[in-house]
Amino acid sequence: MGEPLLACRNLSISYRTRSGDVPAVSGFDLEVGRGETVGLVGESGCGKSTVAFAIMRHLGRSGFIADGSIRFDGRDLLAMEGEELRRLRGGAIGMVYQEPMASLNPSMTIGRQLAEVPMIHGGAGRGEARRQALEMLERVQLPDPERIMESWPHQLSGGQQQRVVIAMALLGRPRLLILDEPTTALDVTVEAGIVALIGGLARELGTSVLFISHNLGLIRETCERVCVMYAGEAVETGRVGAVFGAMRHPYTRGLLNAVPVPGADKNARPLVPIPGTLPLPGERPPGCNFHPRCGFFEPGRCDRGVIPMREAGPDHTARCVRFEEIDWAAARPRRMPAAIASPGEKVLEVEGLRKYYALPEKPLAALIEGGGGQAVRANESIDFAAREAETVAIVGESGCGKSTFAKVLMGLETATDGQIRLAGREVGSVPVERRRPSTVGLLQMIFQNPFETLNPSHSVGYQIARVVRRFGGLRDREAVRARVMELLDLVRLPRAFHDRRPRQLSGGQKQRVAIARAFAGDPRVVVADEPVSALDVSVQAAIARLLLDIQRRNGTTLLFISHDLGLVRYLADRVLVMYLGRIVEQGTVEEVFSPPYHPYTEALLSAAPVADASVSKRRILLEGELPSATSPPPGCPFQTRCPRKLGRICETELPPERVFGGGHKILCHIPPEELEAVAPVLETPAEAAD
Amino acid sequence: MALSHPLPEEDEAQPVAPAPAWRGPLAALGRLRESPIAMTGAGILLFWATLALLAPVLPLLDPNTPMEPFKFPGDVARDGETVFWLGTDHKGRDMLSRLVWGSRRVLVWASLATACAYVAGVLMGLVAGYRGGWRDEVISFAANVLLSFPVMVLYIVVITRLGASGLNIVLAVTFASAPGIMRIVRGLALDLKSRDYVQAARARGEGPWRIMLVELLPNVRGPLIVDACLRLGYTTVTIAMLGFLGLGLPPPDPDWGQMIAETQPLGSLAGHMALLPAAAITSLVLGFNLLADGLREISLRD
């Protein structure tokens, strides 16, 4: 193959700050061969994006390359200046960012934006550029490319926007495509489509791809080689199979153990978080950067000198002095399942719940059409019950109505129709302001965004104490303080955090405070809306485990809203799968995660990337987009995207609820025998489960 | 030697972030040093504030006793001892003393008027932004009506109807400034009310006033502090202007605007009588504006 397309050698990148230069990346080596797809994986803050920007030579005013070289296609990138560099960017090297909306100019039509690329980089005329743009839109499999050309960015969905951005990057006929978390902002089923598209196009056009992601499963499924980064260094590189199957660095292993695997038994594969936090650049420890968090740390060897990258096998290197001594095949840590409190009485019952949001009427349109205003049908007939000490997960893509349901439950919104009974009391039509304090205390919530969940103006202790005072019945200053300290212990935060402000806490720590706050009043039901999705993988595991422990100890009912099926599998007792405001399948975790499936559940399971190399998976790609909730399709809500659609009946009639023994219910027209005959999506070999 | 897995069984070691130094209000003041502009502004304000505070104990002549008119800065009185450091005015009153006592007056009333405008504006803004609905419509409509009125006319109407007094100046300034403050706060409250911590407060059944005052108010503080500095500057100008027009604080106590009005026809004879109070007003307003600029610069850096 000769010289690789891209080669970073001993690359060091620093940022100038007021308190001196801070090294972001040091001694970094990376090779991307021609036509090869290489993954760059690591937690946020490890320097992945800095490397990408360095390759684009776009480090901003404060960043600079302190040492090393970057060679692209035989030329020295670092020697390029001005015009030469500009021709390269968006031409031979294309880049796709995380936020598609931020990459598109909102005041230009898609067609004009796309046509600019061949006009600038290929010197094409207007007509020719348009033709190329149209062709590329077809290639990225956008429906009705002619219409898309005339659209404005805001008229497209997130997945469509990202396809346009990819088309734009590919129009420059790049030899290297850098993808920086290209699907993190998208739903799993959309993500699966985009990842498949990128893979297909890269093969077809012979483009090399540098795929940056924090998602191990995604990297494993898309890349040939992978480079694991930690604290600004590459700690392990090699072929995907070798790195994921026979890792030689404790950090790689830690990452893999921290990710739940859908399809694997939660007791055979407990989540093991990595202790500690990523050191800040400038505060990195001597010797191995990972040693303060490493379980194999040996004083005198790991915390001294420079740890070099060493050969660990053919095309496999690792930055660890001890990898020969570690028994990598040793059994994974095992934890006995915590005693599951047997579900008791029904705490929460929801019947025929419906929530419509009226759209503001346009007076003129209403006059002409004569009808009433349109409505967003966020929730459409939801029925279920949750028992004491049970964990019920609600899964579904964004826009399926799961967050609206949480709001209605909390009383932040009121139901349009239907009933919610909380411990026997009807609360569905009562806004939280009018609920009795004793009722309010029964139901608490953990929010998604750790950066918004705490009031930045008040100390941690004050915010927990407020809940203790309201629901704990405590008035005495000392008693409240003691209870707050107890709660800090419960979420395993140091007591010194009592006087800290939220901005002094990391995302995971904030979420711990939010958990303490939610449990402070001894609620019967806690609603957790994506409580870990904004956190890094190594922290996610810790928070998820903490939540589960506290819930089991207190016998609280937990409603866990999530899009992460692996996590749901790990945490939940029962699962509700939502699509367009309806529950399309419900049952225990085992029932939902194995056949018979609702076709949507089947697609969701298939779309979730799996990091474990031993799990094999059947691929199902969903066509099209989630229909708008203002005009849901008639008949079955899923009929527009269903790969198992039967025909007319799906378009005209709402499917019946088929009951498969116990509480397993599926909303589908397909006869039960056929649903039962479907093969499992995920196959775990016997030895991995044991 | 092969190691078995060494990871701890139950508890992961607790991530403890290095504790950043506690930043109290004093440290926040210390951050002013990051901006030379803010430091200059704060210096000017500190100068006037010290003079105003110490006016009763400084060895000053009485500001209202007529002595020898038309003395220039540095002239010595007939008794051969008293020095008029900044001269005297047309009625023979000591300029230095009048300036210092004038600063006391303008600082007190400007602060009081701005504070009143803030209380009214912030409360209206919080209610309009957080509660919304008909409350928002009523408050926003009233604010728009007031804002569409020429400010000058508003002042003259209030003062001529109610008479010239400190309290009426406070009232006039409140009427004129509160709508603008209300708009700023309303916008901030609209943005903040969808934050999770506000939802969390609602979810634990907090009342609207508690949410507005405890959850929202501390978080709108940042932009308001900058605005307050600017507004203190405007109010200083307003009070001086009203004094100049004879609508200000009642004589004979010294008032900078009045001092200019009384002596400006004599400008060609003894320029210092009008120029000195004018310079005082300019420097004080400049101080407020520089501090506001500096604070904005510092807040943008975060």
XYZ file of C-alpha atoms in Angstrom, chain A:
690
model
C 0.000 0.000 0.000
C 3.046 2.230 0.406
C 2.862 5.426 2.357
C -0.345 5.903 4.345
C -2.682 8.695 3.287
C -2.421 10.448 6.623
C 0.384 10.057 9.119
C 0.688 11.955 12.381
C 4.050 11.428 14.032
C 4.843 12.415 17.588
C 2.225 15.141 17.334
C 1.999 17.572 20.252
C -0.612 20.287 20.389
C -0.834 22.989 23.037
C -3.143 25.856 23.846
C -1.922 29.234 24.992
C -3.764 30.448 28.035
C -3.227 33.288 30.448
C -1.513 30.908 32.825
C 0.940 29.533 30.263
C 0.820 26.864 27.573
C -1.377 23.871 28.291
C -0.563 20.675 26.427
C -3.748 19.150 24.985
C -2.233 16.341 22.963
C 1.266 14.933 23.316
C 3.346 12.376 21.423
C 0.400 11.306 19.304
C 0.905 8.847 16.420
C -1.777 7.902 13.934
C -1.860 6.410 10.475
C -4.798 6.251 8.121
C -4.240 4.063 5.080
C -5.800 4.669 1.687
C -9.422 3.594 1.683
C -9.213 2.676 5.326
C -11.647 3.610 8.100
C -9.961 4.416 11.392
C -11.761 5.140 14.632
C -10.599 7.575 17.273
C -12.280 6.865 20.574
C -12.107 8.281 24.074
C -14.029 10.290 26.637
C -14.768 13.979 26.229
C -11.729 16.089 26.964
C -9.236 13.440 25.851
C -8.121 15.438 22.800
C -9.967 13.679 19.953
C -11.372 16.825 18.419
C -8.113 18.697 18.922
C -6.402 16.097 16.728
C -9.100 16.547 14.075
C -8.685 20.306 14.106
C -4.917 19.959 13.909
C -5.283 17.826 10.782
C -7.492 20.526 9.303
C -4.870 23.058 10.489
C -7.660 24.960 12.158
C -6.683 25.251 15.792
C -7.896 28.792 16.270
C -5.836 31.617 17.664
C -4.711 29.979 20.886
C -3.894 26.471 19.665
C -0.602 25.577 18.042
C 1.337 22.495 17.052
C 4.287 22.329 19.405
C 6.040 19.331 17.965
C 5.813 16.481 15.476
C 4.591 16.231 11.916
C 1.419 15.593 9.962
C 1.894 14.226 6.455
C -1.054 14.014 4.127
C -0.720 12.200 0.806
C 3.055 12.558 0.867
C 3.036 16.270 1.643
C 3.893 18.049 4.858
C 0.651 19.595 6.131
C 2.439 21.775 8.622
C 4.409 23.537 5.882
C 1.280 24.588 4.009
C 0.016 28.135 4.194
C -2.810 30.306 2.935
C -4.200 29.387 -0.464
C -2.792 25.858 -0.505
C -4.372 25.106 2.853
C -7.692 26.559 1.786
C -7.813 24.338 -1.284
C -7.158 21.340 0.921
C -9.907 22.064 3.441
C -13.287 21.072 2.119
C -11.463 19.615 -0.890
C -9.048 16.769 -0.304
C -9.945 16.679 3.396
C -13.619 16.916 4.231
C -15.044 17.286 7.699
C -18.451 16.552 9.214
C -19.298 17.940 12.650
C -21.629 16.846 15.376
C -24.334 19.488 15.034
C -25.709 19.400 11.485
C -27.739 22.564 11.977
C -24.609 24.480 12.946
C -22.828 23.293 9.783
C -25.469 24.610 7.399
C -26.080 28.252 6.615
C -29.688 28.904 7.647
C -30.144 31.694 5.122
C -29.188 29.741 1.979
C -31.090 26.968 0.245
C -29.522 23.519 0.360
C -28.953 23.593 -3.411
C -26.945 26.826 -3.323
C -24.828 25.677 -0.392
C -24.023 22.377 -2.054
C -23.287 23.948 -5.437
C -20.713 26.242 -3.840
C -18.413 23.295 -3.193
C -17.831 22.197 -6.836
C -17.740 25.844 -7.883
C -14.978 26.703 -5.432
C -13.017 23.463 -5.353
C -13.678 22.077 -8.818
C -14.017 25.285 -10.783
C -17.358 24.072 -12.099
C -19.942 26.352 -13.675
C -23.294 27.011 -12.035
C -25.211 24.408 -14.068
C -22.552 21.753 -13.693
C -22.272 22.385 -9.951
C -26.025 22.018 -9.577
C -25.989 18.767 -11.467
C -23.225 17.384 -9.249
C -25.051 18.530 -6.106
C -28.223 16.791 -7.208
C -26.328 13.606 -7.970
C -24.683 13.651 -4.554
C -28.028 14.142 -2.804
C -29.232 10.988 -4.534
C -26.118 9.195 -3.401
C -26.736 10.050 0.256
C -30.178 8.527 -0.236
C -32.286 11.559 0.418
C -35.832 11.187 -0.870
C -36.918 13.664 -3.554
C -33.546 15.417 -4.059
C -35.087 18.046 -6.354
C -37.271 19.266 -3.525
C -34.401 19.121 -1.019
C -32.307 21.338 -3.307
C -34.929 24.067 -2.958
C -35.394 23.596 0.799
C -33.970 25.663 3.615
C -31.988 23.865 6.318
C -34.648 24.330 9.016
C -37.192 22.482 6.883
C -35.198 19.248 7.120
C -34.988 16.828 10.022
C -31.720 16.297 11.896
C -30.965 13.093 10.010
C -31.645 14.718 6.643
C -29.475 17.683 7.585
C -26.599 15.402 8.485
C -26.970 13.613 5.143
C -26.755 17.000 3.424
C -23.611 17.853 5.394
C -22.071 14.529 4.370
C -23.037 15.199 0.752
C -21.362 18.584 1.041
C -18.171 17.038 2.397
C -18.166 14.405 -0.335
C -18.722 16.954 -3.123
C -15.159 18.158 -2.663
C -14.081 14.628 -3.671
C -12.106 14.213 -0.463
C -9.510 11.546 -0.057
C -9.892 11.812 3.695
C -13.197 12.370 5.461
C -13.044 13.368 9.115
C -16.253 12.673 11.013
C -16.388 14.282 14.456
C -19.190 12.585 16.407
C -21.405 12.704 13.297
C -24.375 10.911 14.816
C -24.253 11.853 18.477
C -27.094 14.354 18.070
C -29.288 11.862 16.221
C -31.610 9.043 17.174
C -30.356 5.447 17.031
C -32.427 4.362 14.069
C -31.320 7.457 12.134
C -27.757 6.893 13.301
C -27.787 3.338 11.962
C -28.848 4.623 8.549
C -26.158 7.307 8.429
C -23.409 4.969 9.576
C -24.362 2.435 6.933
C -24.403 5.210 4.346
C -20.945 6.488 5.281
C -19.525 2.978 5.166
C -21.029 2.283 1.751
C -19.938 5.581 0.225
C -16.406 5.357 1.595
C -15.985 1.928 -0.009
C -17.565 3.050 -3.260
C -15.497 6.235 -3.590
C -12.321 4.825 -2.021
C -12.308 7.563 0.616
C -10.367 7.123 3.832
C -12.349 7.933 6.948
C -11.260 9.138 10.371
C -14.232 8.447 12.612
C -14.207 10.250 15.942
C -16.667 9.063 18.544
C -17.102 8.336 22.217
C -19.377 5.445 21.310
C -17.395 2.219 21.385
C -20.118 0.210 19.739
C -20.276 2.543 16.790
C -16.500 2.432 16.326
C -16.485 -1.339 16.472
C -19.191 -1.624 13.877
C -17.800 0.892 11.397
C -14.010 0.918 11.596
C -11.180 -1.341 10.542
C -8.579 0.065 12.880
C -9.014 2.005 16.076
C -6.976 4.344 18.214
C -8.006 4.721 21.864
C -7.093 8.094 23.342
C -6.715 9.023 26.968
C -5.651 12.399 28.371
C -4.089 13.592 25.132
C -2.232 10.382 24.320
C -2.948 7.400 22.165
C -2.997 4.518 24.649
C -3.844 1.658 22.325
C -4.011 1.248 18.574
C -4.651 -1.720 16.382
C -7.217 -3.581 14.357
C -10.720 -3.317 15.785
C -10.967 -7.055 16.385
C -7.710 -7.121 18.343
C -8.355 -4.006 20.424
C -11.934 -4.898 21.334
C -11.377 -8.617 21.614
C -7.905 -8.790 23.145
C -7.240 -5.352 24.583
C -3.831 -4.671 26.067
C -4.503 -1.451 27.948
C -6.474 -1.233 31.208
C -8.273 1.925 30.017
C -9.694 0.165 26.956
C -10.859 -2.622 29.173
C -12.359 -0.144 31.629
C -14.287 1.569 28.857
C -15.656 -1.713 27.572
C -16.722 -2.853 31.025
C -18.548 0.420 31.579
C -20.858 0.022 28.581
C -23.962 -2.073 28.913
C -24.588 -4.559 26.141
C -28.125 -5.105 24.974
C -28.680 -8.805 24.821
C -26.287 -9.711 27.589
C -27.597 -10.678 30.984
C -27.153 -7.895 33.504
C -25.968 -10.262 36.192
C -23.379 -11.927 33.979
C -22.147 -8.563 32.719
C -22.336 -6.035 35.528
C -21.365 -2.497 34.661
C -18.051 -1.501 36.122
C -17.368 2.208 36.137
C -13.831 3.556 35.887
C -13.005 5.183 39.208
C -11.838 8.784 39.339
C -11.981 11.435 36.648
C -9.986 12.413 33.582
C -7.100 14.657 34.674
C -7.252 18.177 33.296
C -4.626 19.083 30.723
C -1.816 20.652 32.694
C -2.582 18.513 35.741
C -1.617 15.209 34.197
C 0.245 12.876 36.524
C 3.835 11.779 35.951
C 4.383 8.472 34.156
C 1.269 6.801 32.810
C -1.635 9.272 32.615
C -4.064 6.549 33.579
C -2.266 5.312 36.685
C -4.389 7.123 39.315
C -7.484 5.355 37.971
C -5.903 2.045 37.063
C -6.526 -1.171 38.955
C -3.138 -2.552 37.907
C -1.107 0.373 39.183
C 2.326 -0.503 40.508
C 4.213 2.224 42.377
C 7.647 2.967 40.990
C 6.933 1.683 37.514
C 3.682 3.247 36.421
C 4.200 6.709 37.893
C 7.675 7.385 36.602
C 9.319 8.469 33.381
C 7.839 8.310 29.920
C 5.711 5.285 29.129
C 6.329 4.358 25.488
C 3.970 2.737 22.996
C 4.986 -0.918 22.694
C 4.230 -3.693 20.254
C 1.527 -5.938 21.682
C 0.966 -8.032 18.590
C 0.869 -7.664 14.842
C -0.422 -4.144 14.091
C -1.333 -3.671 17.748
C 0.406 -1.308 20.161
C -0.372 -0.277 23.716
C 1.037 2.298 26.117
C 1.259 0.155 29.230
C 4.360 -1.150 30.997
C 2.560 -4.115 32.473
C 0.441 -5.593 29.717
C 2.389 -8.838 29.617
C 1.757 -9.419 33.319
C -1.948 -8.748 33.372
C -4.221 -11.741 33.000
C -6.587 -10.326 30.418
C -8.633 -13.489 30.234
C -9.394 -13.472 33.961
C -13.050 -13.479 34.756
C -14.780 -10.171 34.611
C -15.654 -8.810 37.996
C -18.865 -10.339 39.105
C -21.434 -8.978 41.417
C -24.283 -10.891 42.923
C -27.531 -9.341 41.853
C -28.850 -7.114 44.584
C -31.841 -8.649 46.252
C -34.707 -7.498 44.115
C -37.540 -6.362 46.270
C -40.538 -8.212 44.984
C -42.935 -5.800 43.328
C -45.755 -4.920 45.664
C -48.998 -3.086 45.190
C -49.728 -0.835 42.245
C -48.392 2.629 43.000
C -49.051 4.280 39.706
C -51.846 3.533 37.288
C -52.280 5.252 33.962
C -55.422 4.759 31.914
C -56.189 6.074 28.458
C -53.860 9.014 28.968
C -53.926 11.538 26.161
C -52.062 14.806 25.810
C -52.590 17.153 22.878
C -50.911 20.517 22.561
C -53.036 22.989 20.655
C -51.006 24.777 18.005
C -51.522 28.517 17.955
C -54.197 29.076 15.361
C -53.549 31.156 12.316
C -56.779 33.159 12.153
C -56.810 33.456 8.375
C -56.142 29.770 7.749
C -58.791 28.782 10.270
C -61.288 30.990 8.499
C -60.601 29.416 5.134
C -60.454 25.807 6.282
C -63.261 26.285 8.711
C -61.913 23.648 11.092
C -60.562 24.115 14.565
C -56.868 24.536 15.356
C -54.351 21.759 14.766
C -52.891 19.868 17.674
C -49.634 18.082 18.387
C -50.680 14.627 19.490
C -47.852 14.012 21.925
C -49.507 11.184 23.860
C -52.281 9.057 22.464
C -53.954 6.561 24.745
C -51.328 5.340 27.212
C -52.207 2.506 29.588
C -49.942 0.899 32.115
C -49.363 0.357 35.789
C -46.197 0.378 37.870
C -45.815 -1.495 41.108
C -43.874 -0.646 44.202
C -40.081 -1.109 43.923
C -40.316 -1.784 40.223
C -38.161 -0.171 37.534
C -40.165 0.592 34.443
C -38.230 1.835 31.447
C -39.817 3.925 28.738
C -37.854 3.737 25.491
C -38.338 5.338 22.136
C -36.774 7.892 19.837
C -36.984 11.637 20.387
C -40.418 12.890 19.491
C -42.178 9.714 20.586
C -43.776 11.505 23.531
C -41.793 10.084 26.425
C -40.822 13.452 27.888
C -44.350 14.801 27.510
C -45.599 11.800 29.391
C -43.138 12.556 32.205
C -44.333 16.156 32.358
C -47.970 15.149 32.554
C -47.149 12.682 35.287
C -45.333 15.340 37.285
C -48.190 17.773 36.836
C -46.023 20.253 34.922
C -48.627 19.776 32.179
C -52.151 18.455 32.539
C -53.614 15.566 30.609
C -56.101 16.264 27.841
C -57.941 13.071 28.645
C -57.531 9.919 30.696
C -56.552 9.212 34.261
C -53.422 8.926 36.344
C -53.770 7.471 39.810
C -50.868 7.921 42.174
C -51.187 5.792 45.285
C -54.921 5.729 44.693
C -55.321 9.490 44.183
C -56.341 10.905 40.812
C -53.734 13.424 39.630
C -54.012 13.417 35.833
C -55.947 16.641 35.535
C -54.417 18.377 38.540
C -51.473 20.695 37.854
C -48.651 20.430 40.355
C -49.487 23.841 41.840
C -52.861 22.497 42.963
C -51.729 19.094 44.169
C -51.623 18.544 47.887
C -48.085 18.795 49.306
C -48.304 15.187 50.442
C -49.087 14.108 46.866
C -46.322 16.236 45.399
C -43.822 14.618 47.738
C -44.734 11.162 46.465
C -43.496 11.864 42.976
C -40.118 13.394 42.169
C -38.057 13.763 39.045
C -34.440 13.564 37.887
C -33.754 15.664 34.820
C -31.622 15.013 31.781
C -29.234 17.913 31.553
C -26.788 17.986 34.473
C -25.854 21.549 33.593
C -29.379 22.830 34.049
C -30.660 20.655 36.803
C -29.119 22.643 39.648
C -29.667 26.335 40.225
C -26.253 27.913 39.624
C -26.879 30.546 42.291
C -27.375 28.301 45.306
C -25.079 25.910 47.114
C -25.532 22.166 46.804
C -26.525 21.860 50.455
C -29.158 24.572 50.196
C -30.823 22.904 47.230
C -31.054 19.520 48.917
C -32.108 21.084 52.225
C -35.015 22.826 50.543
C -36.520 19.468 49.564
C -35.818 18.007 53.004
C -37.679 20.915 54.610
C -40.610 20.653 52.254
C -41.230 16.943 52.400
C -39.153 15.579 55.244
C -41.157 17.368 57.890
C -37.927 18.600 59.469
C -37.732 22.173 60.690
C -34.762 22.131 63.019
C -31.638 23.561 61.384
C -29.315 20.897 62.737
C -31.653 18.036 61.854
C -31.974 19.281 58.284
C -28.219 19.601 57.982
C -27.719 16.089 59.313
C -30.234 14.728 56.808
C -28.534 16.564 53.921
C -25.197 15.061 54.971
C -26.818 11.629 55.033
C -28.083 12.176 51.518
C -24.641 13.262 50.331
C -23.276 10.030 51.798
C -26.029 8.116 50.045
C -24.983 9.418 46.631
C -21.340 8.970 47.625
C -20.328 12.586 47.479
C -17.914 14.021 50.025
C -19.643 16.039 52.731
C -17.517 19.038 51.820
C -19.731 19.404 48.750
C -22.413 20.843 51.023
C -21.072 24.343 50.521
C -20.010 24.016 46.905
C -21.678 25.821 44.040
C -22.906 23.751 41.088
C -20.292 25.235 38.729
C -17.559 23.643 40.845
C -18.949 20.160 40.153
C -18.456 17.838 37.195
C -21.429 16.606 35.195
C -21.546 13.285 37.024
C -21.324 14.946 40.411
C -24.174 17.300 39.526
C -26.284 14.343 38.554
C -25.495 12.732 41.914
C -26.757 15.865 43.651
C -29.882 15.720 41.489
C -30.420 12.127 42.626
C -29.962 13.124 46.267
C -32.471 15.911 45.756
C -35.014 13.617 44.133
C -34.796 11.041 46.933
C -34.618 13.626 49.749
C -38.339 13.579 50.386
C -38.686 9.784 50.363
C -40.860 9.683 47.250
C -42.828 6.600 46.221
C -42.182 7.186 42.524
C -39.162 8.791 40.856
C -39.203 9.723 37.188
C -35.734 9.838 35.643
C -35.684 11.487 32.213
C -32.495 10.323 30.433
C -30.465 10.868 33.610
C -27.128 9.708 32.198
C -27.325 10.406 28.475
C -25.318 13.629 28.765
C -22.489 11.977 30.708
C -19.345 10.181 29.625
C -19.498 6.388 29.414
C -17.256 5.728 32.387
C -19.441 8.000 34.544
C -22.724 6.695 33.121
C -22.155 3.284 34.618
C -21.504 4.710 38.070
C -24.575 6.924 38.064
C -26.833 4.193 36.702
C -25.660 1.808 39.381
C -26.108 4.374 42.112
C -29.635 5.103 40.985
C -30.475 1.425 40.994
C -28.957 0.833 44.436
C -30.846 3.678 46.075
C -34.062 2.714 44.389
C -33.795 -0.898 45.550
C -32.864 0.114 49.063
C -35.815 2.488 49.391
C -38.299 0.335 47.522
C -39.058 3.276 45.239
C -40.772 2.839 41.902
C -38.503 4.152 39.172
C -39.728 5.301 35.796
C -36.618 5.361 33.688
C -36.920 7.229 30.409
C -34.128 6.430 27.987
C -33.192 5.860 24.402
C -30.235 3.646 25.359
C -31.413 0.067 25.094
C -28.257 -1.339 26.669
C -28.845 0.699 29.773
C -32.517 -0.200 29.845
C -31.641 -3.854 29.643
C -29.289 -3.376 32.544
C -31.585 -1.329 34.773
C -35.184 -2.151 34.113
C -37.613 -4.812 35.247
C -40.242 -3.889 32.721
C -40.067 -1.964 29.468
C -42.548 0.175 27.574
C -41.640 0.876 23.957
C -43.229 4.099 22.708
C -43.751 5.242 19.161
C -45.649 8.392 18.174
C -47.388 8.731 21.502
C -48.489 5.112 21.752
C -47.080 2.171 23.663
C -46.384 -0.337 20.906
C -44.917 -3.032 23.121
C -44.693 -3.669 26.837
C -43.491 -6.500 28.988
C -40.618 -7.611 31.181
C -37.067 -6.950 29.963
C -36.630 -10.570 28.916
C -39.903 -10.534 27.008
C -39.237 -7.291 25.157
C -35.597 -8.065 24.327
C -36.356 -11.442 22.809
C -38.898 -12.582 20.207
C -41.723 -12.044 19.623
C -40.914 -8.427 18.911
C -42.923 -5.515 17.727
C -41.261 -4.640 14.380
C -40.246 -1.278 15.852
C -38.608 -2.861 18.898
C -36.799 -5.182 16.547
C -35.440 -2.220 14.553
C -34.453 -0.329 17.714
C -32.532 -3.332 19.035
C -30.750 -3.714 15.740
C -29.870 -0.019 15.535
C -28.140 0.178 18.937
C -24.387 -0.173 18.355
C -22.786 -3.003 20.308
C -19.252 -2.744 21.638
C -18.880 -6.390 22.580
C -17.109 -8.280 19.829
C -18.700 -11.568 20.845
C -22.255 -10.435 20.147
C -23.574 -10.923 16.654
C -26.434 -8.848 15.408
C -29.003 -8.923 12.627
C -29.150 -5.613 10.721
C -32.454 -3.916 10.079
C -32.425 -0.400 8.654
C -35.536 1.730 8.938
C -36.583 3.772 5.949
C -37.840 7.308 6.232
C -38.350 9.664 9.113
C -40.520 9.789 12.182
C -43.888 11.186 10.979
C -45.029 14.500 12.392
C -47.093 14.293 15.561
C -49.522 16.878 14.182
C -50.677 14.497 11.468
C -49.849 10.929 12.498
C -50.457 8.323 9.805
C -53.827 6.565 9.858
C -53.973 2.963 11.026
C -50.827 1.704 12.696
C -48.521 4.588 13.727
C -45.463 2.631 12.560
C -46.835 1.664 9.106
C -44.843 4.333 7.215
C -41.485 2.821 8.216
C -42.361 -0.773 9.079
C -40.209 -3.390 7.322
C -42.839 -6.052 8.065
C -45.856 -4.126 6.853
C -48.662 -6.467 5.813
C -50.580 -4.190 3.458
C -53.870 -2.279 3.416
C -54.936 -3.282 6.896
C -51.920 -1.526 8.464
C -52.906 1.720 6.757
C -56.517 1.738 7.769
C -56.954 0.071 11.118
C -55.311 0.618 14.476
C -53.702 -2.731 15.289
C -55.110 -4.883 18.079
C -53.169 -5.386 21.286
C -51.895 -8.937 21.164
C -51.173 -10.498 24.525
C -48.399 -13.068 24.773
C -48.904 -14.475 28.205
C -48.350 -12.434 31.366
C -47.966 -8.751 30.747
C -46.295 -8.983 27.352
C -48.399 -6.960 24.911
C -47.661 -6.002 21.330
C -49.654 -3.573 19.229
C -49.479 -5.180 15.768
C -51.564 -6.692 12.971
C -49.095 -9.496 12.320
C -50.478 -12.819 13.610
C -48.890 -13.950 16.897
C -47.466 -17.144 15.367
C -45.506 -15.139 12.821
C -44.199 -12.714 15.437
C -43.051 -15.644 17.568
C -41.175 -17.168 14.650
C -38.861 -14.146 14.261
C -35.212 -14.862 15.051
C -33.519 -12.929 17.868
C -31.749 -9.722 16.811
C -28.793 -10.197 19.116
C -27.016 -13.507 19.527
C -24.668 -13.920 22.425
C -22.462 -16.985 22.202
C -22.880 -19.295 25.153
C -19.377 -18.820 26.544
C -19.741 -15.043 26.739
C -22.801 -15.348 28.877
C -21.197 -17.628 31.351
